[in-house]
Amino acid sequence: MKDGWASLNENARGIADGMARDAERLRIAVSNGPLGERLIDAGAKVTGGVEAGLLMAEAAMGGLGTVSTMMDRNSRKWPLTVQVRSSQPVLACLGSQYAGWNLSDEGYFAMGSGPARALARVEPLFQTLAYRDTASTAVLVLETAKPPPQAVVEKVAKATGLEAGKLTFLFAPTQSLAGTVQIVARVLEVALHKANDLKFPLEDIVDGIGAAPVPAPHPDFLTAMGRTNDAIIYGGSVQLFVKGSAKDAEELAQQLPSRASRDYGQPFAEIFSRFKGDFYAIDPLLFSPAEIIVTAVDTGDTFRAGERDLYMLERSLG
């Protein structure tokens, strides 16, 4: 952990503690699992809500992002919008928020996101990130309707080097309001992840902000998953502030929008079904915001590419 940088996990633990104190107001449930791990249900067996989803998203970013809502008057059908901003976007999004840790176990499937990943460092991504957390507590966010089974808790404890009693798991299914909000709040993260895939120097990304519409939750998992992905792919907007040449900034702007993907042009649920549920068969370049703005802070130039696709939002969000 660099001098002067707060621990991602300590930041997230503070957010989780606040959620636990306000559990009744947030309509969430707090309990302890069999190994002493803290479980915070934000939408599985409880009502939860928008605020719970916003707090989940801020915890997932290790406290290095500000997540809020606004009403977009230019979007008549989906005015509720999530806005995400970070002045440490690489660390907040890739080092913490990205759901890159596979925690599946015998019928239980979940991808882990949040700052516990920075303690475990089991993903190849961390070979390119210099940050190391040394916290004595860890927070993990799971997009699932069930709390993690004992085997998963033990796996996380072993990987992070912590006792289970030092772990906090925040979870909510995609079909819930909190789950919907925290997934759409990844609009900035997907832009960072694609920039990394494009080999843009991560150290040159100095600030970022993103926004995407919040779709109505749906009881069917495939429909709910499709809507949250399409909210970003066809309705997300991101601005990145980068160092370096205007040429590099322009190239990044042109390559980042989702419409650069071969699979662009169908609702995500249909694409997912076409590839028989195989995420890895889908073109990874699809997972990106619809509209990109890149500002080169060293030259003062700004470049824009892509645009929100209202037709596709109509087909998917309803």
XYZ file of C-alpha atoms in Angstrom, residues 105-254:
150
model
C -18.561 -24.103 -5.761
C -20.787 -27.155 -6.365
C -23.940 -25.526 -7.661
C -23.141 -22.093 -6.244
C -22.024 -19.499 -8.784
C -20.763 -16.037 -7.968
C -18.133 -13.645 -9.240
C -16.496 -11.701 -6.461
C -15.945 -7.964 -6.703
C -14.732 -5.466 -4.160
C -11.513 -4.760 -2.276
C -11.017 -8.284 -0.901
C -9.647 -8.992 -4.385
C -6.751 -6.623 -3.663
C -5.802 -8.714 -0.637
C -6.154 -12.061 -2.388
C -4.452 -10.955 -5.646
C -5.310 -14.280 -7.312
C -6.262 -12.739 -10.675
C -3.776 -12.072 -13.508
C -4.956 -8.447 -13.544
C -3.040 -7.779 -10.333
C 0.233 -8.444 -12.099
C -0.254 -5.043 -13.743
C -1.476 -3.192 -10.628
C 1.182 -2.093 -8.148
C -1.262 -1.532 -5.281
C -1.126 -3.899 -2.322
C -3.552 -3.783 0.598
C -2.486 -4.804 4.097
C -5.820 -4.465 5.887
C -6.874 -6.755 8.718
C -10.419 -6.926 7.362
C -11.915 -7.550 3.929
C -15.134 -6.792 2.042
C -16.490 -8.706 -0.944
C -19.549 -7.945 -3.088
C -21.487 -10.808 -4.695
C -24.175 -10.618 -7.387
C -26.248 -13.512 -6.082
C -29.452 -14.402 -4.245
C -27.715 -16.687 -1.749
C -25.023 -16.074 0.848
C -21.707 -17.792 0.169
C -21.490 -21.438 1.336
C -18.883 -22.446 3.866
C -16.443 -23.654 1.208
C -16.453 -20.231 -0.489
C -15.963 -18.419 2.827
C -13.010 -20.693 3.578
C -11.584 -20.018 0.099
C -11.796 -16.245 0.601
C -10.318 -16.478 4.104
C -7.378 -18.524 2.860
C -6.695 -16.284 -0.126
C -6.834 -13.064 1.913
C -4.966 -14.532 4.894
C -7.732 -13.496 7.272
C -9.992 -15.288 9.704
C -13.562 -15.712 8.489
C -14.762 -13.406 11.272
C -12.883 -10.560 9.584
C -14.800 -10.949 6.316
C -17.917 -9.065 5.196
C -20.003 -10.290 2.261
C -22.477 -7.863 0.653
C -24.889 -9.602 -1.705
C -27.988 -8.940 -3.790
C -29.394 -10.696 -6.870
C -29.557 -9.077 -10.290
C -33.356 -9.153 -10.077
C -33.429 -6.823 -7.053
C -33.448 -3.029 -7.059
C -30.179 -2.829 -5.117
C -28.607 -5.410 -7.414
C -29.714 -3.517 -10.498
C -28.273 -0.247 -9.204
C -24.902 -1.654 -8.164
C -24.472 -3.410 -11.525
C -25.326 -0.328 -13.595
C -22.885 1.590 -11.357
C -20.126 -0.365 -13.140
C -20.445 1.916 -16.184
C -17.074 3.551 -15.472
C -15.453 0.229 -14.586
C -16.281 -1.400 -17.939
C -14.651 1.527 -19.740
C -11.496 1.071 -17.647
C -11.492 -2.659 -18.259
C -11.800 -2.206 -22.015
C -9.047 0.440 -21.987
C -6.821 -2.130 -20.312
C -7.757 -4.728 -22.940
C -6.811 -2.173 -25.606
C -3.377 -1.850 -23.942
C -3.851 1.819 -23.117
C -1.393 2.710 -20.304
C -3.427 2.567 -17.113
C -1.095 5.021 -15.391
C -2.181 7.643 -17.944
C -5.842 7.521 -16.837
C -6.107 10.166 -14.124
C -9.834 10.747 -13.606
C -13.178 9.511 -14.800
C -16.926 9.879 -14.603
C -19.759 7.797 -16.023
C -23.539 7.613 -16.072
C -26.150 5.091 -17.180
C -29.939 4.702 -16.878
C -31.390 2.420 -14.204
C -33.756 -0.136 -15.781
C -36.698 -1.637 -13.973
C -35.731 -4.864 -12.157
C -37.270 -8.015 -13.600
C -38.029 -11.314 -11.806
C -36.531 -13.366 -14.645
C -32.743 -13.571 -14.239
C -31.900 -13.539 -17.961
C -34.132 -10.522 -18.576
C -32.741 -8.687 -15.553
C -29.154 -9.434 -16.574
C -29.872 -8.309 -20.124
C -31.347 -5.024 -18.976
C -28.438 -4.117 -16.700
C -25.899 -4.890 -19.421
C -27.860 -3.005 -22.080
C -28.204 0.033 -19.817
C -24.420 0.385 -20.128
C -23.836 -0.986 -23.639
C -26.565 1.120 -25.271
C -27.166 3.871 -22.691
C -23.921 4.467 -20.810
C -21.771 7.584 -21.129
C -18.205 7.930 -19.799
C -15.629 10.692 -19.802
C -11.990 9.852 -19.111
C -9.222 12.353 -18.411
C -5.879 11.047 -19.633
C -2.248 12.072 -19.843
C -0.215 11.737 -23.012
C -0.631 12.820 -26.602
C -3.806 13.998 -28.294
C -3.321 11.218 -30.851
C -3.427 8.508 -28.174
C -6.484 10.112 -26.574
C -8.291 10.239 -29.921
C -7.488 6.596 -30.668
C -8.797 5.559 -27.256
C -12.031 7.484 -27.819
C -12.587 5.827 -31.190
